[in-house]
Coordinates of C-alpha atoms and ligand atoms in Angstrom, one line a residue:
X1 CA -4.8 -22.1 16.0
X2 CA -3.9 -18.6 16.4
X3 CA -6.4 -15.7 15.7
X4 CA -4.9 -12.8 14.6
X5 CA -7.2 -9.1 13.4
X6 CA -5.6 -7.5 10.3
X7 CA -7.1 -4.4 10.0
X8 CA -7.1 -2.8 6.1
X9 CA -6.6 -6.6 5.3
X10 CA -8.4 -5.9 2.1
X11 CA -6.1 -3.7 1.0
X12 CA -2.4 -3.8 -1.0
X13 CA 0.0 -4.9 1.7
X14 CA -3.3 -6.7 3.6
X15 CA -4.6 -8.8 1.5
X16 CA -1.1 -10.0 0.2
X17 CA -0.3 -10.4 4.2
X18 CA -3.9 -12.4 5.0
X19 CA -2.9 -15.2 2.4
X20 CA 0.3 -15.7 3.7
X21 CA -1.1 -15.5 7.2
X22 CA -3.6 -18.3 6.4
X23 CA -0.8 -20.3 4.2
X24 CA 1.0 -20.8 7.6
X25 CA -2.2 -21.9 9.8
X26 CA -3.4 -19.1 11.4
X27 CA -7.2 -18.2 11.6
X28 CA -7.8 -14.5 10.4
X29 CA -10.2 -12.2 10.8
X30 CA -10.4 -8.8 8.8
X31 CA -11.6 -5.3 9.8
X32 CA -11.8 -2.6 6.6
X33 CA -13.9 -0.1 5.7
X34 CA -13.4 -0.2 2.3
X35 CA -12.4 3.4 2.3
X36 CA -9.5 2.0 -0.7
X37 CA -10.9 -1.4 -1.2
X38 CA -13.3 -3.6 -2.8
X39 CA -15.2 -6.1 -1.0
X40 CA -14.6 -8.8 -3.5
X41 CA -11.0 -8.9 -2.4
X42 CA -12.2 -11.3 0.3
X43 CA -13.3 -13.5 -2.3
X44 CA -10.0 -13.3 -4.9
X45 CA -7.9 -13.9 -0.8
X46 CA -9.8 -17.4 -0.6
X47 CA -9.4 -18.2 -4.1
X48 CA -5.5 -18.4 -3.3
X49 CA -5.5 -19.9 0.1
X50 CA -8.4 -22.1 -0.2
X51 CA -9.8 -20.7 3.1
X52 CA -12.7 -18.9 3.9
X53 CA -12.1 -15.4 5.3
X54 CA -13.8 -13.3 8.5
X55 CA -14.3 -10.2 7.6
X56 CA -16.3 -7.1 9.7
X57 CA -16.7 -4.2 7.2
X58 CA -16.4 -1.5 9.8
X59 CA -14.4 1.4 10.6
X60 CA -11.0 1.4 13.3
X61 CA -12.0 4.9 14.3
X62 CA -15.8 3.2 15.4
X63 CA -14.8 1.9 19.1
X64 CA -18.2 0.3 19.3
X65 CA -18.0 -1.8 16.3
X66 CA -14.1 -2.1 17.3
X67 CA -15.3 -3.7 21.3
X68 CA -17.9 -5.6 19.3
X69 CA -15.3 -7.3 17.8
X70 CA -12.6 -7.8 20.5
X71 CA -15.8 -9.2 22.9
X72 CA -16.3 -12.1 20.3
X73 CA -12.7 -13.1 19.2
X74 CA -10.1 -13.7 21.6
X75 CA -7.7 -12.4 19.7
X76 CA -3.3 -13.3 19.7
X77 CA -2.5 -10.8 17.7
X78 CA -3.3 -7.5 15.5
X79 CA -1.8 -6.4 12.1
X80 CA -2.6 -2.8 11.4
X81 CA -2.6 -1.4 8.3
X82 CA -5.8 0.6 8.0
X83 CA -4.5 4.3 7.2
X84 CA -4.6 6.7 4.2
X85 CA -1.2 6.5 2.3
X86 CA -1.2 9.2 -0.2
X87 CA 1.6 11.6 0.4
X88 CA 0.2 14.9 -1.7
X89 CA -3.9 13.8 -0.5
X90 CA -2.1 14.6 3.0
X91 CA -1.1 17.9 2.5
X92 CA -4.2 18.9 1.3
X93 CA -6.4 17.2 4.0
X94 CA -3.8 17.2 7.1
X95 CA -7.0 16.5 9.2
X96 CA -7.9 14.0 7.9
X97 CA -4.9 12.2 7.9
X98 CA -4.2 12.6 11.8
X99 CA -8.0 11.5 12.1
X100 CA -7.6 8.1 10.4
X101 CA -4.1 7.2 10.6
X102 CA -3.4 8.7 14.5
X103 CA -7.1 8.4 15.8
X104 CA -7.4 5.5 14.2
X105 CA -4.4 3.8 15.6
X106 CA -5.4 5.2 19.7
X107 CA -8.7 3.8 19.1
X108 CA -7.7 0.5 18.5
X109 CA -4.4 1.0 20.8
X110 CA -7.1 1.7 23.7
X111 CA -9.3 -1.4 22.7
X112 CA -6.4 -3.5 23.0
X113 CA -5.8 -2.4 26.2
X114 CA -9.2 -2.7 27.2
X115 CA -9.7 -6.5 26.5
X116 CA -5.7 -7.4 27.2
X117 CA -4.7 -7.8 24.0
X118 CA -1.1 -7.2 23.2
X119 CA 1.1 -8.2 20.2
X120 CA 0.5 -5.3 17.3
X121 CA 2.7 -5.3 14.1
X122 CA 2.4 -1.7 12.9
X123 CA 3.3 0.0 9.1
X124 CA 5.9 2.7 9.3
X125 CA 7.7 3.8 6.7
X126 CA 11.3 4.5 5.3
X127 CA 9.7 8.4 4.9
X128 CA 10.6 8.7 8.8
X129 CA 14.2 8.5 7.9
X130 CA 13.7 11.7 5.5
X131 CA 16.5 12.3 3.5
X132 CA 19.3 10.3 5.0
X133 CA 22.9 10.8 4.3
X134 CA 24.6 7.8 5.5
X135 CA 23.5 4.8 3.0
X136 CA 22.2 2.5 3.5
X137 CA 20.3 3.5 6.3
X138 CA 20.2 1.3 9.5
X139 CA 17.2 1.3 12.1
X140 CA 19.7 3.6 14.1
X141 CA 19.8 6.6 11.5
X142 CA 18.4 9.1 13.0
X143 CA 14.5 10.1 12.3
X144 CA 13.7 13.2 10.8
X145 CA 10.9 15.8 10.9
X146 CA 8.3 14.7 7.9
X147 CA 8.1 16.2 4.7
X148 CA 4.7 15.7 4.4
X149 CA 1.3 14.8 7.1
X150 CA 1.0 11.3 5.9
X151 CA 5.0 11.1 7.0
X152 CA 4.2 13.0 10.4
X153 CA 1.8 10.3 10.9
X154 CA 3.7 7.5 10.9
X155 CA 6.3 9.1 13.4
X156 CA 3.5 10.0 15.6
X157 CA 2.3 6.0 15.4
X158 CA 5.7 4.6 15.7
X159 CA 5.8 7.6 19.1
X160 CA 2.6 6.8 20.5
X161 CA 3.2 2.8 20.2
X162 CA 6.5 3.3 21.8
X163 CA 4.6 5.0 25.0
X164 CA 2.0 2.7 25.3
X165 CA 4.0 -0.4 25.4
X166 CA 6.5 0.7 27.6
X167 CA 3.6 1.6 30.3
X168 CA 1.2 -1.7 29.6
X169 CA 3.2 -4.3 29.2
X170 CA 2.6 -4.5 25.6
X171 CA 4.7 -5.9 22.7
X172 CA 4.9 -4.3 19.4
X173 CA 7.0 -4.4 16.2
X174 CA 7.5 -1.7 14.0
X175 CA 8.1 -2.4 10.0
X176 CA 9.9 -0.1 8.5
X177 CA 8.7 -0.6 4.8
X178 CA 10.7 0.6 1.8
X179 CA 9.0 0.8 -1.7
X180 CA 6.5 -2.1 -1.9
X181 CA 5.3 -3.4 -5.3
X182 CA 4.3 -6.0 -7.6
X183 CA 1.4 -8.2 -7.0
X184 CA 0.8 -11.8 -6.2
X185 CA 2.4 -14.4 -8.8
X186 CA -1.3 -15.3 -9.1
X187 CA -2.3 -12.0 -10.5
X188 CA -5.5 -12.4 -8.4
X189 CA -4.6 -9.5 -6.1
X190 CA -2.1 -6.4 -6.4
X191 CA -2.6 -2.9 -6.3
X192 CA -5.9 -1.3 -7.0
X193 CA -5.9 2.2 -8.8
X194 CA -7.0 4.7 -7.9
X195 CA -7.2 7.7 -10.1
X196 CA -4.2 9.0 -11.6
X197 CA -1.3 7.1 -9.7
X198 CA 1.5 8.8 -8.0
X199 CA 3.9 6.2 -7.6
X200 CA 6.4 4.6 -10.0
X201 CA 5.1 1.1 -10.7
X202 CA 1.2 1.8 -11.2
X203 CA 2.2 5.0 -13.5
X204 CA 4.5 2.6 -15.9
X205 CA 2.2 0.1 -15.7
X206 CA -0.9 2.2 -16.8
X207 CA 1.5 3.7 -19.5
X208 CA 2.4 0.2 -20.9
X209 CA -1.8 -0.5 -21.0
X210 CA -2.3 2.2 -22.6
X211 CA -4.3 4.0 -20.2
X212 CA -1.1 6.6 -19.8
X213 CA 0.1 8.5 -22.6
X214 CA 3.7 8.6 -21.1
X215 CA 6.1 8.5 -18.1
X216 CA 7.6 11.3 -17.0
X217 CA 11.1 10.5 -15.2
X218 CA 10.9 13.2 -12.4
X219 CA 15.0 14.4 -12.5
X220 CA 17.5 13.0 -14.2
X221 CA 20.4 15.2 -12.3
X222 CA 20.6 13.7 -9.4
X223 CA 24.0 12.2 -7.7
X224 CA 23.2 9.1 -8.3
X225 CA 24.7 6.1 -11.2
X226 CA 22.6 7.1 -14.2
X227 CA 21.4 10.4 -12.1
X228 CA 17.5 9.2 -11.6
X229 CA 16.4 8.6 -8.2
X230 CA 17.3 5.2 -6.3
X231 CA 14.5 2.9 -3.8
X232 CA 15.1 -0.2 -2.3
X233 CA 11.8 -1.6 -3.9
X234 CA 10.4 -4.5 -2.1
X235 CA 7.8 -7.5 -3.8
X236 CA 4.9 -6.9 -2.2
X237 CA 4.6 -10.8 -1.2
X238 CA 8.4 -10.5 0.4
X239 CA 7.0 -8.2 2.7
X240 CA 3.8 -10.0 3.5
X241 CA 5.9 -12.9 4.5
X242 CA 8.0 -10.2 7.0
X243 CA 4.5 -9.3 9.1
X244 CA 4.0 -13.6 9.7
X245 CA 7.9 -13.7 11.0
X246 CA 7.0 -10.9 13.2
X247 CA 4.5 -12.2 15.0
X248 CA 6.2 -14.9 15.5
X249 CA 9.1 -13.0 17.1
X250 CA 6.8 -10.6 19.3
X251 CA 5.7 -14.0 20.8
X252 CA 9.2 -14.8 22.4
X253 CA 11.4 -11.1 22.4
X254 CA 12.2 -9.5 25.8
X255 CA 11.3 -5.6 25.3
X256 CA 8.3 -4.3 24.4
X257 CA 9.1 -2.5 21.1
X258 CA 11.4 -3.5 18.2
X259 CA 11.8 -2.2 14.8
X260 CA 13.0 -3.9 11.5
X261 CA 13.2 -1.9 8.2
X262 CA 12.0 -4.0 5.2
X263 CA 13.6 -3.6 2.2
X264 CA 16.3 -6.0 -0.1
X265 CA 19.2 -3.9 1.0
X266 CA 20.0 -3.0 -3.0
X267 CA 18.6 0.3 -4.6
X268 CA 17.7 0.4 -8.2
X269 CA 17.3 3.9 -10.1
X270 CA 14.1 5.3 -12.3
X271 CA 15.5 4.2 -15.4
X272 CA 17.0 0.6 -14.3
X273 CA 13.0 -0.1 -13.1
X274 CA 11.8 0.9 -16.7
X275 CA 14.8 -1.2 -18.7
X276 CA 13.8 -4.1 -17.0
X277 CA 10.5 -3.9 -17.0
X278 CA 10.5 -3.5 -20.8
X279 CA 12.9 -6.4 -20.8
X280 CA 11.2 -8.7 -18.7
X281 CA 7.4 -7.9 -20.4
X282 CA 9.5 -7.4 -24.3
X283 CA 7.0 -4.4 -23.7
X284 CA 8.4 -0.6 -25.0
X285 CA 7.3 2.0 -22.6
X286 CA 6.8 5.8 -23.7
X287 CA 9.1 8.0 -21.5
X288 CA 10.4 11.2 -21.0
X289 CA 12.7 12.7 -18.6
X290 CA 11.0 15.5 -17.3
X291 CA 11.9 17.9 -14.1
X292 CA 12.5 16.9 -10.4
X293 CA 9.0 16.4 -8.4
X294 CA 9.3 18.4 -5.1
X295 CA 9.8 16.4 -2.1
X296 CA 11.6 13.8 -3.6
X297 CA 14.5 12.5 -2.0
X298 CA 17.7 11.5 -4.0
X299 CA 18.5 7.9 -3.0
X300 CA 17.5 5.4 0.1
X301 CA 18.0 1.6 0.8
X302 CA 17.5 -0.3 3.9
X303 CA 20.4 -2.2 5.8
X304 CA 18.6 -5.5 6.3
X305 CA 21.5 -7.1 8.5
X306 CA 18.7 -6.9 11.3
X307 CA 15.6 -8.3 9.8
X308 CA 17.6 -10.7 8.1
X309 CA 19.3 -11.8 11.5
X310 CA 16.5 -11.7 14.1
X311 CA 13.1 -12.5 11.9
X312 CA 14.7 -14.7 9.8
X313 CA 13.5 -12.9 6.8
X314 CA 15.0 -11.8 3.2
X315 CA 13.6 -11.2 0.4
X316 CA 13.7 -13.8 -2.1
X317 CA 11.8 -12.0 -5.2
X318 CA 14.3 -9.1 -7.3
X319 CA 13.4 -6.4 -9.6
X320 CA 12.6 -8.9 -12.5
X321 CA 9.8 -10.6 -10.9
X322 CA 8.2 -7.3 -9.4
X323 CA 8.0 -6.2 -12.9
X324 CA 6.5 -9.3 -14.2
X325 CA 3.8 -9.7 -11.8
X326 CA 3.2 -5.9 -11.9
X327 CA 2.4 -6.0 -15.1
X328 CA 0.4 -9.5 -15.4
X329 CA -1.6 -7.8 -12.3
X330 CA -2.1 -4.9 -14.6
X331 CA -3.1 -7.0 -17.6
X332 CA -6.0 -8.8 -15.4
X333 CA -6.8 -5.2 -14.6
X334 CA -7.1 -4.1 -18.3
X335 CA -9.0 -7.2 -19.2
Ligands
NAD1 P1 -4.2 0.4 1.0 O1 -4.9 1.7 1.0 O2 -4.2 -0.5 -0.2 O3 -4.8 -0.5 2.2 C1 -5.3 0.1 3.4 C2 -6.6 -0.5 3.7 O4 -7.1 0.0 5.0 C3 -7.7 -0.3 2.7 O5 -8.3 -1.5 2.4 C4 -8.7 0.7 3.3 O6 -10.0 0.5 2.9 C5 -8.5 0.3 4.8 N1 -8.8 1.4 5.7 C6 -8.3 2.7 5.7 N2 -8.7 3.4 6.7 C7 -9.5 2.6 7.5 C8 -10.3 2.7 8.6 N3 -10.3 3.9 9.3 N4 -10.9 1.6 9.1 C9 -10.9 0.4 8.5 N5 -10.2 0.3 7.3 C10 -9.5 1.3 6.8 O7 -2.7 0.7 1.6 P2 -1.4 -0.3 1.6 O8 -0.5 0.1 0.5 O9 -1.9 -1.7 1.7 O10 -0.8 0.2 3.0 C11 -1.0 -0.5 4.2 C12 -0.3 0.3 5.3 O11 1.1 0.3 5.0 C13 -0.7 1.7 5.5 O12 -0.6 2.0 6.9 C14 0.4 2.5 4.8 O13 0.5 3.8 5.3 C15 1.6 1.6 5.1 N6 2.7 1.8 4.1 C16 2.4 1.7 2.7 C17 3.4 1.9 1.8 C18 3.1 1.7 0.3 O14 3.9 2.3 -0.5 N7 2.1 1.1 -0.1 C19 4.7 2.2 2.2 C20 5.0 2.4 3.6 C21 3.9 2.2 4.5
UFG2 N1 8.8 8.6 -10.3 C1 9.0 9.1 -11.6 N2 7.8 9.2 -12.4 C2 6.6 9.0 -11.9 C3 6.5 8.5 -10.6 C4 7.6 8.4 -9.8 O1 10.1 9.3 -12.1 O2 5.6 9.1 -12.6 C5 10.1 8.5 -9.5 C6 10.1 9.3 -8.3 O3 10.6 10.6 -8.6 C7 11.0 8.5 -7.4 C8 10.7 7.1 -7.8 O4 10.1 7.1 -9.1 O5 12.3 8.8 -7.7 C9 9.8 6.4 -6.8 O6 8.6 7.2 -6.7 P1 7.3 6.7 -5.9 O7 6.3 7.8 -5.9 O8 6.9 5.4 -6.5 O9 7.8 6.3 -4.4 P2 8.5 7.3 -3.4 O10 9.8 6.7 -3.0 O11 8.5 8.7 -3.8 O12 7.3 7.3 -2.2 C10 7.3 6.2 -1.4 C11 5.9 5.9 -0.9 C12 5.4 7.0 0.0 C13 6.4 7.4 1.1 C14 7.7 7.7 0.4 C15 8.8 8.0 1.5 O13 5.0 5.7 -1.9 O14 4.2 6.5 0.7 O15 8.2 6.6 -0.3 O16 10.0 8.2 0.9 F1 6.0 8.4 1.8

């Protein structure tokens, strides 16, 4: 059986990844700090797979408690998703950002190293494509300086894991994740507020609970069908499946460092995500269309001819179902 570390497996994307990990036979073991996660997520992960779950509450940045670790497991493989992932949060605390998501990332880069571990599926994001102009957008389009820190991060990771690899002998995949929502059909885990959200799905949602007065659309002047804003939004389960064919591949590919952008290939716009996710849930949402946010970008969606060819992988879930489990997640939430 294969033993694979998932750091920030209690989080979103982590603890959606961990079941499917343990759904096809591998033996996990999780590293989190808890920085944006509850413990008992350990807890609501076995209640879905049936399997109990390692966990280490420590954090990445902590080499001791990282060696600690690595000297106890021998370890096939790492999933890393520990990092801070609010955009506006890392403008107002840059540091912070390069100390968890870049420091962060050497520290366990270096333990890797240290005990001969190779095979690491890293997070990037569609954000290092910026504002592309040829659509979709290909894992060729050319990267673009970051509109924000938490963006700069991720092109530093992808950079830094690019060097390392090439010099050690090391494999690594880069995902290259698009908008990821929804929860688990189970409604056992999803996304776990966090203040007043930013992001689409959480703010509509909280808005259909209750806990929102009302949406704001940010812009409806954009070039675009119904002029919102179009994202390729991905089920968060969809993409947990992507990190389990990707370990898989970085197991048999011949160069040290690949990258796959996970998305459906099809962009939907603001107002086709609130249509059908009052159709789906029969629920009426409170909206307005208000002015553009700054920093948004008009419209992106992935090319998935590569993921689709080499991992294997599509996504099998559409806009309906990442509205209805959004929104039964949400309900458990309210409850
Ligand atoms: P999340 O905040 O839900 O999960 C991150 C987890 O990592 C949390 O459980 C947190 O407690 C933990 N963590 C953070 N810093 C840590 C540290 N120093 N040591 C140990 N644990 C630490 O975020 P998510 O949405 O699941 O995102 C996972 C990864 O995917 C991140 O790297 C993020 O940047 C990337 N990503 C997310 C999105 C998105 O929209 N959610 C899009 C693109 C990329
Ligand atoms: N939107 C609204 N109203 C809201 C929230 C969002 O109209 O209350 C719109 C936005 O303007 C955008 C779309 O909904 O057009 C999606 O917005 P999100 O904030 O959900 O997602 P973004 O595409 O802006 O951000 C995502 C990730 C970031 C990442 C960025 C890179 O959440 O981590 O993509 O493009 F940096």
């Amino acid at each position: 059986m294969k033993k694979i570390l998932v750091t920030g497996g209690l989080g979103y994307i982590g603890s959606h990844t961990v079941v499917e990990l343990q759904a096809e036979g591998y033996d996990v073991l999780v590293v989190d700090n808890l920085s944006n996660s509850k413990e008992e997520v350990k807890a609501r992960i076995e209640d879905i797979s049936g399997q109990s779950l390692e966990l280490q509450i420590a954090d990445i940045n902590d080499t001791n408690a990282l060696e600690s670790l690595f000297s106890k497991h021998q370890f096939d493989g790492v999933i890393h998703f520990a990092a801070h992932k609010a955009v506006g949060e890392s403008v107002e605390h840059p540091v912070m950002y390069y100390q968890n998501n870049v420091s962060g990332l050497i520290s366990l880069l270096g333990t890797m190293e240290k005990y001969g571990v190779s095979n690491l599926i890293f997070s990037s994001s569609c954000t290092v494509y910026g504002a592309a102009t040829d659509l979709p957008v290909t894992e060729s389009t050319q990267i673009q300086k970051a509109e924000s820190p938490y963006g700069t991060t991720k092109i530093l990771g992808e950079e830094i894991i690019n060097d390392f690899a090439k010099h050690k002998g090391f494999k690594s995949i880069l995902l290259r994740y698009f908008n990821p929502v929804g929860a688990h059909p189970s409604a056992k885990i999803g996304e776990l507020p966090l203040g007043v959200p930013n992001n689409l799905i959480p703010y509509i949602t909280q808005t259909a609970a209750g806990i929102r007065e009302k949406l704001t659309v940010f812009g409806d002047d954009y070039n675009t069908e119904d002029g919102t804003c179009v994202r390729d939004y991905i089920h968060v389960v969809d993409l947990a499946k992507a990190h389990v064919k990707a370990l898989s591949y970085c197991d048999k590919m011949s160069q040290n460092v690949d990258v796959f952008n996970v998305g459906t290939g099809k962009g939907n716009t603001v107002l086709e995500v609130i249509n059908t996710f009052e159709k789906v849930n029969g629920v009426k949402l409170n909206y307005t269309i208000g002015s553009r946010r700054g920093g948004d970008i008009e419209q992106i969606y992935a090319d998935t001819t590569k993921v689709n060819n080499l991992l294997g992988w599509s996504a099998k879930y559409g806009i309906a179902d990442m509205m209805k489990h959004a929104w039964a997640w949400q309900q458990g939430l309210s409850d």
